[in-house]
């Protein structure tokens, strides 16, 4: 079983449509892929339709999920949520709040970029994002189009869009303890995404992770492209101490990142343990 529990579509900052992501997962030989767009479930219906329309002989399970933008003590972090009830009103309202604020903040970032001499526009960013939940990667693509930087990752520096960079503007982000409780109350299973991704900015302390565990966190995403081997070992130890599951996933974003679908995977037993905790939704199977 090949299980990848973190992938983005163009419902947020990935470049594949949800149906293209399903096709890519089959092509990559995955058995299970989770669709975890930032702060939105807008891609779920299309992904479900694509799975059900797969030809006989193809097998794939899509785990519906999301990746919620959180912050504590000024440090941003991401919380993966699997198999929650998308209709549950309190969690739905929180996702709405974050998504709506992404528009205000996106405009403000474009304004900052223009003041810094980058000839990009909000219309251009909206065209690039399409129906997707607007994020810095879309603005990064606009900076690439304008010839300001050579690649999306080159836009994530202190000069431009990195956390605390010249053109970075914060968005509304949920307190992670509250977020863990919202996900659980919606029947979902929360997993801390790339908790040791230092290249993205400051990361939270072990005490914060312990607080999240006490609030109902199910696991840590340990095998991730942004973690070096030492970080993985440390996080595995911490997960053991706190009784948390350990997952691995690609965090695929299509052509906006270089990582391949299925580059990191999750143990089938861990996947089974996550499924056993979920009451809000069911995986979508072909
Ligand atoms: P936002 O959600 O708008 O704050 O943007 C955060 C997203 O930007 C993350 O989910 C990643 O997809 C992307 N990102 C963050 N840091 C980097 C980086 N150093 N290189 C490339 N993409 C990044
Ligand atoms: Fe992203
Ligand atoms: Fe993330
Ligand atoms: Zn992600």
Short mmCIF file of C-alpha atoms and ligand atoms in Angstrom, two decimals:
data_model
loop_
_atom_site.label_atom_id
_atom_site.label_comp_id
_atom_site.label_asym_id
_atom_site.label_seq_id
_atom_site.Cartn_x
_atom_site.Cartn_y
_atom_site.Cartn_z
CA UNK A 1 0.00 0.00 0.00
CA UNK A 2 1.34 3.43 -0.99
CA UNK A 3 -0.33 6.17 1.03
CA UNK A 4 0.32 9.90 0.55
CA UNK A 5 -1.62 11.99 3.07
CA UNK A 6 -0.92 15.56 1.91
CA UNK A 7 -1.56 16.98 -1.57
CA UNK A 8 -2.85 20.25 -3.01
CA UNK A 9 -5.03 20.97 -6.04
CA UNK A 10 -5.88 24.24 -7.75
CA UNK A 11 -8.64 24.66 -5.17
CA UNK A 12 -5.72 26.22 -3.27
CA UNK A 13 -2.10 26.65 -4.39
CA UNK A 14 -1.51 23.43 -6.34
CA UNK A 15 -1.49 23.48 -10.14
CA UNK A 16 -3.45 20.26 -10.89
CA UNK A 17 -7.24 20.36 -10.89
CA UNK A 18 -8.71 17.87 -8.39
CA UNK A 19 -9.45 15.47 -11.29
CA UNK A 20 -5.88 15.84 -12.59
CA UNK A 21 -4.59 15.14 -9.10
CA UNK A 22 -6.62 11.90 -9.01
CA UNK A 23 -5.14 10.89 -12.38
CA UNK A 24 -1.64 11.80 -11.20
CA UNK A 25 -2.11 9.70 -8.04
CA UNK A 26 -3.10 6.67 -10.12
CA UNK A 27 -0.13 7.27 -12.45
CA UNK A 28 2.20 7.52 -9.43
CA UNK A 29 1.00 4.10 -8.26
CA UNK A 30 -0.63 5.41 -5.08
CA UNK A 31 -3.36 3.45 -3.31
CA UNK A 32 -4.43 6.37 -1.12
CA UNK A 33 -4.08 10.13 -1.55
CA UNK A 34 -5.42 12.84 0.77
CA UNK A 35 -6.66 16.09 -0.77
CA UNK A 36 -5.61 18.76 1.73
CA UNK A 37 -6.08 22.20 0.20
CA UNK A 38 -5.35 25.25 2.32
CA UNK A 39 -8.42 26.31 4.29
CA UNK A 40 -10.92 24.89 1.79
CA UNK A 41 -12.88 21.79 0.83
CA UNK A 42 -13.79 23.24 -2.59
CA UNK A 43 -11.93 20.47 -4.45
CA UNK A 44 -13.62 17.52 -2.71
CA UNK A 45 -16.61 17.11 -5.03
CA UNK A 46 -14.55 17.11 -8.22
CA UNK A 47 -12.03 14.66 -6.74
CA UNK A 48 -14.85 12.33 -5.62
CA UNK A 49 -16.38 12.41 -9.09
CA UNK A 50 -13.02 11.65 -10.69
CA UNK A 51 -12.40 8.68 -8.38
CA UNK A 52 -15.82 7.19 -9.08
CA UNK A 53 -15.24 7.65 -12.84
CA UNK A 54 -11.91 5.76 -12.83
CA UNK A 55 -11.88 2.84 -15.27
CA UNK A 56 -12.44 -0.63 -13.87
CA UNK A 57 -9.05 -2.00 -12.90
CA UNK A 58 -7.80 1.32 -11.50
CA UNK A 59 -7.91 1.53 -7.75
CA UNK A 60 -7.59 4.66 -5.64
CA UNK A 61 -8.91 5.97 -2.36
CA UNK A 62 -9.15 9.72 -1.80
CA UNK A 63 -9.15 10.92 1.80
CA UNK A 64 -10.99 14.26 1.94
CA UNK A 65 -9.17 16.77 4.10
CA UNK A 66 -7.82 20.30 4.43
CA UNK A 67 -4.74 22.11 5.75
CA UNK A 68 -5.69 24.83 8.20
CA UNK A 69 -3.53 27.96 8.61
CA UNK A 70 -2.75 28.48 12.30
CA UNK A 71 -0.48 30.67 14.44
CA UNK A 72 0.63 30.76 18.07
CA UNK A 73 2.96 33.37 19.65
CA UNK A 74 3.40 34.89 16.17
CA UNK A 75 4.65 31.59 14.69
CA UNK A 76 2.69 30.23 11.70
CA UNK A 77 1.95 26.54 11.49
CA UNK A 78 -0.25 24.23 9.43
CA UNK A 79 -2.72 21.68 10.76
CA UNK A 80 -3.84 18.84 8.49
CA UNK A 81 -7.40 17.71 9.08
CA UNK A 82 -8.79 14.46 7.69
CA UNK A 83 -12.31 13.07 7.32
CA UNK A 84 -14.16 15.83 9.17
CA UNK A 85 -17.77 16.69 8.40
CA UNK A 86 -17.45 19.58 5.90
CA UNK A 87 -20.90 20.84 6.88
CA UNK A 88 -20.15 21.15 10.59
CA UNK A 89 -20.81 24.90 11.07
CA UNK A 90 -18.09 26.00 13.50
CA UNK A 91 -15.16 24.53 11.61
CA UNK A 92 -16.74 25.62 8.29
CA UNK A 93 -16.99 29.18 9.63
CA UNK A 94 -13.33 29.20 10.66
CA UNK A 95 -12.22 28.03 7.20
CA UNK A 96 -14.39 30.78 5.71
CA UNK A 97 -12.75 33.41 7.93
CA UNK A 98 -9.25 32.40 6.85
CA UNK A 99 -10.20 32.17 3.17
CA UNK A 100 -11.90 35.55 3.16
CA UNK A 101 -8.94 37.20 4.87
CA UNK A 102 -6.63 35.72 2.20
CA UNK A 103 -8.19 38.19 -0.28
CA UNK A 104 -7.51 41.26 1.87
CA UNK A 105 -3.99 40.05 2.59
CA UNK A 106 -3.32 39.08 -1.04
CA UNK A 107 -4.20 42.59 -2.15
CA UNK A 108 -1.95 44.07 0.55
CA UNK A 109 0.98 41.85 -0.51
CA UNK A 110 0.54 42.87 -4.16
CA UNK A 111 0.54 46.51 -3.04
CA UNK A 112 3.80 45.97 -1.09
CA UNK A 113 5.38 44.24 -4.10
CA UNK A 114 4.43 47.16 -6.33
CA UNK A 115 5.92 49.66 -3.85
CA UNK A 116 9.09 47.55 -4.00
CA UNK A 117 9.18 47.89 -7.78
CA UNK A 118 7.58 44.61 -8.93
CA UNK A 119 5.14 45.24 -11.76
CA UNK A 120 2.46 42.75 -10.81
CA UNK A 121 -1.26 43.35 -10.35
CA UNK A 122 -4.13 41.96 -8.28
CA UNK A 123 -5.98 41.06 -11.51
CA UNK A 124 -2.98 38.99 -12.58
CA UNK A 125 -2.90 37.19 -9.22
CA UNK A 126 -6.65 36.51 -9.44
CA UNK A 127 -6.16 35.07 -12.93
CA UNK A 128 -3.36 32.80 -11.68
CA UNK A 129 -5.35 31.68 -8.63
CA UNK A 130 -8.57 31.12 -10.59
CA UNK A 131 -11.14 29.75 -8.17
CA UNK A 132 -8.39 28.75 -5.74
CA UNK A 133 -7.97 29.93 -2.18
CA UNK A 134 -5.47 32.82 -2.80
CA UNK A 135 -2.01 32.39 -1.33
CA UNK A 136 1.56 33.58 -1.54
CA UNK A 137 2.45 30.88 -4.12
CA UNK A 138 0.06 32.55 -6.60
CA UNK A 139 1.76 35.89 -5.97
CA UNK A 140 5.10 34.11 -6.36
CA UNK A 141 3.94 32.89 -9.78
CA UNK A 142 3.03 36.49 -10.69
CA UNK A 143 6.54 37.60 -9.66
CA UNK A 144 7.97 34.87 -11.92
CA UNK A 145 5.74 36.02 -14.82
CA UNK A 146 6.93 39.61 -14.28
CA UNK A 147 10.57 38.47 -14.41
CA UNK A 148 11.25 39.64 -10.84
CA UNK A 149 12.40 36.20 -9.64
CA UNK A 150 13.35 33.05 -11.54
CA UNK A 151 11.17 30.56 -9.66
CA UNK A 152 8.38 30.28 -7.10
CA UNK A 153 10.84 29.21 -4.40
CA UNK A 154 13.06 32.22 -5.23
CA UNK A 155 10.11 34.43 -4.25
CA UNK A 156 10.14 32.96 -0.72
CA UNK A 157 13.12 35.01 0.49
CA UNK A 158 13.41 37.94 2.92
CA UNK A 159 13.38 40.26 -0.13
CA UNK A 160 9.85 39.21 -1.06
CA UNK A 161 7.37 36.73 0.37
CA UNK A 162 9.09 34.68 3.08
CA UNK A 163 7.58 34.88 6.57
CA UNK A 164 8.65 38.32 7.83
CA UNK A 165 9.97 39.28 4.37
CA UNK A 166 9.66 42.77 2.89
CA UNK A 167 6.36 42.01 1.15
CA UNK A 168 4.90 39.55 3.66
CA UNK A 169 1.59 40.49 5.25
CA UNK A 170 -0.03 38.25 7.86
CA UNK A 171 -3.49 36.77 7.40
CA UNK A 172 -5.99 35.62 9.99
CA UNK A 173 -4.67 32.36 11.42
CA UNK A 174 -6.40 30.13 13.95
CA UNK A 175 -5.00 29.31 17.36
CA UNK A 176 -3.84 25.71 16.93
CA UNK A 177 -5.33 24.37 20.19
CA UNK A 178 -8.69 25.81 19.12
CA UNK A 179 -8.15 24.35 15.64
CA UNK A 180 -7.46 20.85 17.01
CA UNK A 181 -10.70 21.07 19.00
CA UNK A 182 -12.66 22.34 15.96
CA UNK A 183 -11.41 19.45 13.82
CA UNK A 184 -12.25 16.88 16.51
CA UNK A 185 -15.68 18.42 17.09
CA UNK A 186 -16.35 18.01 13.36
CA UNK A 187 -15.44 14.32 13.60
CA UNK A 188 -12.05 14.83 11.94
CA UNK A 189 -8.52 13.74 12.72
CA UNK A 190 -5.86 16.48 13.16
CA UNK A 191 -2.20 15.99 12.25
CA UNK A 192 0.50 18.66 12.60
CA UNK A 193 1.93 19.33 9.09
CA UNK A 194 5.72 19.63 8.69
CA UNK A 195 6.25 20.71 12.34
CA UNK A 196 10.02 21.11 11.88
CA UNK A 197 10.09 22.98 8.56
CA UNK A 198 12.68 25.56 9.67
CA UNK A 199 13.28 26.87 6.14
CA UNK A 200 9.77 28.37 6.22
CA UNK A 201 10.48 30.38 9.37
CA UNK A 202 10.33 29.86 13.12
CA UNK A 203 8.84 26.59 14.35
CA UNK A 204 6.98 25.94 17.59
CA UNK A 205 8.49 24.47 20.76
CA UNK A 206 8.00 20.90 21.98
CA UNK A 207 5.81 22.36 24.73
CA UNK A 208 3.35 23.69 22.12
CA UNK A 209 3.28 20.24 20.50
CA UNK A 210 2.60 18.71 23.93
CA UNK A 211 -0.25 21.19 24.44
CA UNK A 212 -1.70 20.20 21.05
CA UNK A 213 -1.39 16.52 21.94
CA UNK A 214 -3.30 17.17 25.17
CA UNK A 215 -6.00 18.98 23.15
CA UNK A 216 -6.50 15.98 20.84
CA UNK A 217 -3.82 16.07 18.16
CA UNK A 218 -3.56 12.64 16.50
CA UNK A 219 -0.16 12.76 14.85
CA UNK A 220 2.92 14.49 13.50
CA UNK A 221 3.87 14.60 9.82
CA UNK A 222 7.49 13.51 10.18
CA UNK A 223 8.57 12.27 6.75
CA UNK A 224 8.36 15.50 4.75
CA UNK A 225 10.71 17.04 2.22
CA UNK A 226 11.31 20.09 4.47
CA UNK A 227 12.70 17.90 7.32
CA UNK A 228 16.31 16.70 7.41
CA UNK A 229 17.18 13.32 8.93
CA UNK A 230 18.07 14.78 12.34
CA UNK A 231 14.74 16.62 12.54
CA UNK A 232 12.86 13.43 11.63
CA UNK A 233 14.60 11.47 14.39
CA UNK A 234 13.83 14.18 16.95
CA UNK A 235 10.17 14.36 15.89
CA UNK A 236 9.84 10.56 15.93
CA UNK A 237 11.11 10.58 19.50
CA UNK A 238 8.70 13.33 20.49
CA UNK A 239 5.77 11.50 18.86
CA UNK A 240 6.71 8.40 20.85
CA UNK A 241 6.79 10.35 24.12
CA UNK A 242 3.45 12.02 23.44
CA UNK A 243 1.65 8.97 22.04
CA UNK A 244 1.22 10.54 18.61
CA UNK A 245 1.05 8.76 15.25
CA UNK A 246 3.80 9.43 12.69
CA UNK A 247 2.85 10.16 9.08
CA UNK A 248 4.76 10.82 5.88
CA UNK A 249 3.57 12.67 2.80
CA UNK A 250 4.70 14.61 -0.23
CA UNK A 251 2.88 17.96 0.20
CA UNK A 252 2.52 17.85 -3.60
CA UNK A 253 1.71 21.20 -5.27
CA UNK A 254 1.90 20.19 -8.96
CA UNK A 255 4.44 22.27 -10.88
CA UNK A 256 4.58 24.96 -8.16
CA UNK A 257 6.98 22.79 -6.16
CA UNK A 258 9.52 20.22 -7.23
CA UNK A 259 8.35 17.45 -4.89
CA UNK A 260 6.82 14.35 -6.54
CA UNK A 261 3.51 12.78 -5.52
CA UNK A 262 4.26 9.78 -3.28
CA UNK A 263 7.80 11.01 -2.53
CA UNK A 264 7.06 10.31 1.13
CA UNK A 265 4.39 7.92 2.35
CA UNK A 266 2.55 6.78 5.48
CA UNK A 267 2.63 3.30 7.01
CA UNK A 268 -0.62 1.36 6.36
CA UNK A 269 -1.05 0.65 10.08
CA UNK A 270 -0.86 4.35 10.86
CA UNK A 271 -3.39 5.04 8.12
CA UNK A 272 -5.68 2.43 9.69
CA UNK A 273 -5.32 4.09 13.09
CA UNK A 274 -6.24 7.49 11.59
CA UNK A 275 -9.31 6.01 9.87
CA UNK A 276 -10.41 4.41 13.13
CA UNK A 277 -10.51 7.85 14.80
CA UNK A 278 -12.60 9.55 12.07
CA UNK A 279 -16.35 9.98 12.38
CA UNK A 280 -17.07 13.02 10.20
CA UNK A 281 -16.68 11.62 6.66
CA UNK A 282 -15.67 8.47 4.80
CA UNK A 283 -12.82 7.95 2.33
CA UNK A 284 -13.92 7.99 -1.31
CA UNK A 285 -13.11 4.69 -2.99
CA UNK A 286 -13.06 3.29 -6.46
P1 LIG B 1 0.14 31.21 2.45
O1 LIG B 1 -0.75 30.04 2.77
O2 LIG B 1 -0.47 32.14 1.47
O3 LIG B 1 0.66 31.88 3.67
O4 LIG B 1 1.39 30.60 1.69
C1 LIG B 1 2.06 29.50 2.27
C2 LIG B 1 2.39 28.50 1.17
O5 LIG B 1 3.52 28.96 0.47
C3 LIG B 1 2.79 27.14 1.70
O6 LIG B 1 1.69 26.30 1.85
C4 LIG B 1 3.67 26.62 0.61
O7 LIG B 1 2.88 26.09 -0.43
C5 LIG B 1 4.34 27.87 0.08
N1 LIG B 1 5.69 28.08 0.63
C6 LIG B 1 6.03 28.45 1.88
N2 LIG B 1 7.36 28.55 2.01
C7 LIG B 1 7.88 28.23 0.81
C8 LIG B 1 9.21 28.14 0.29
N3 LIG B 1 10.27 28.42 1.05
N4 LIG B 1 9.35 27.77 -1.01
C9 LIG B 1 8.29 27.50 -1.78
N5 LIG B 1 7.01 27.57 -1.34
C10 LIG B 1 6.82 27.93 -0.07
FE1 LIG B 2 0.80 25.41 -0.11
FE1 LIG B 3 1.76 23.30 4.76
ZN1 LIG B 4 0.52 21.62 2.25
#
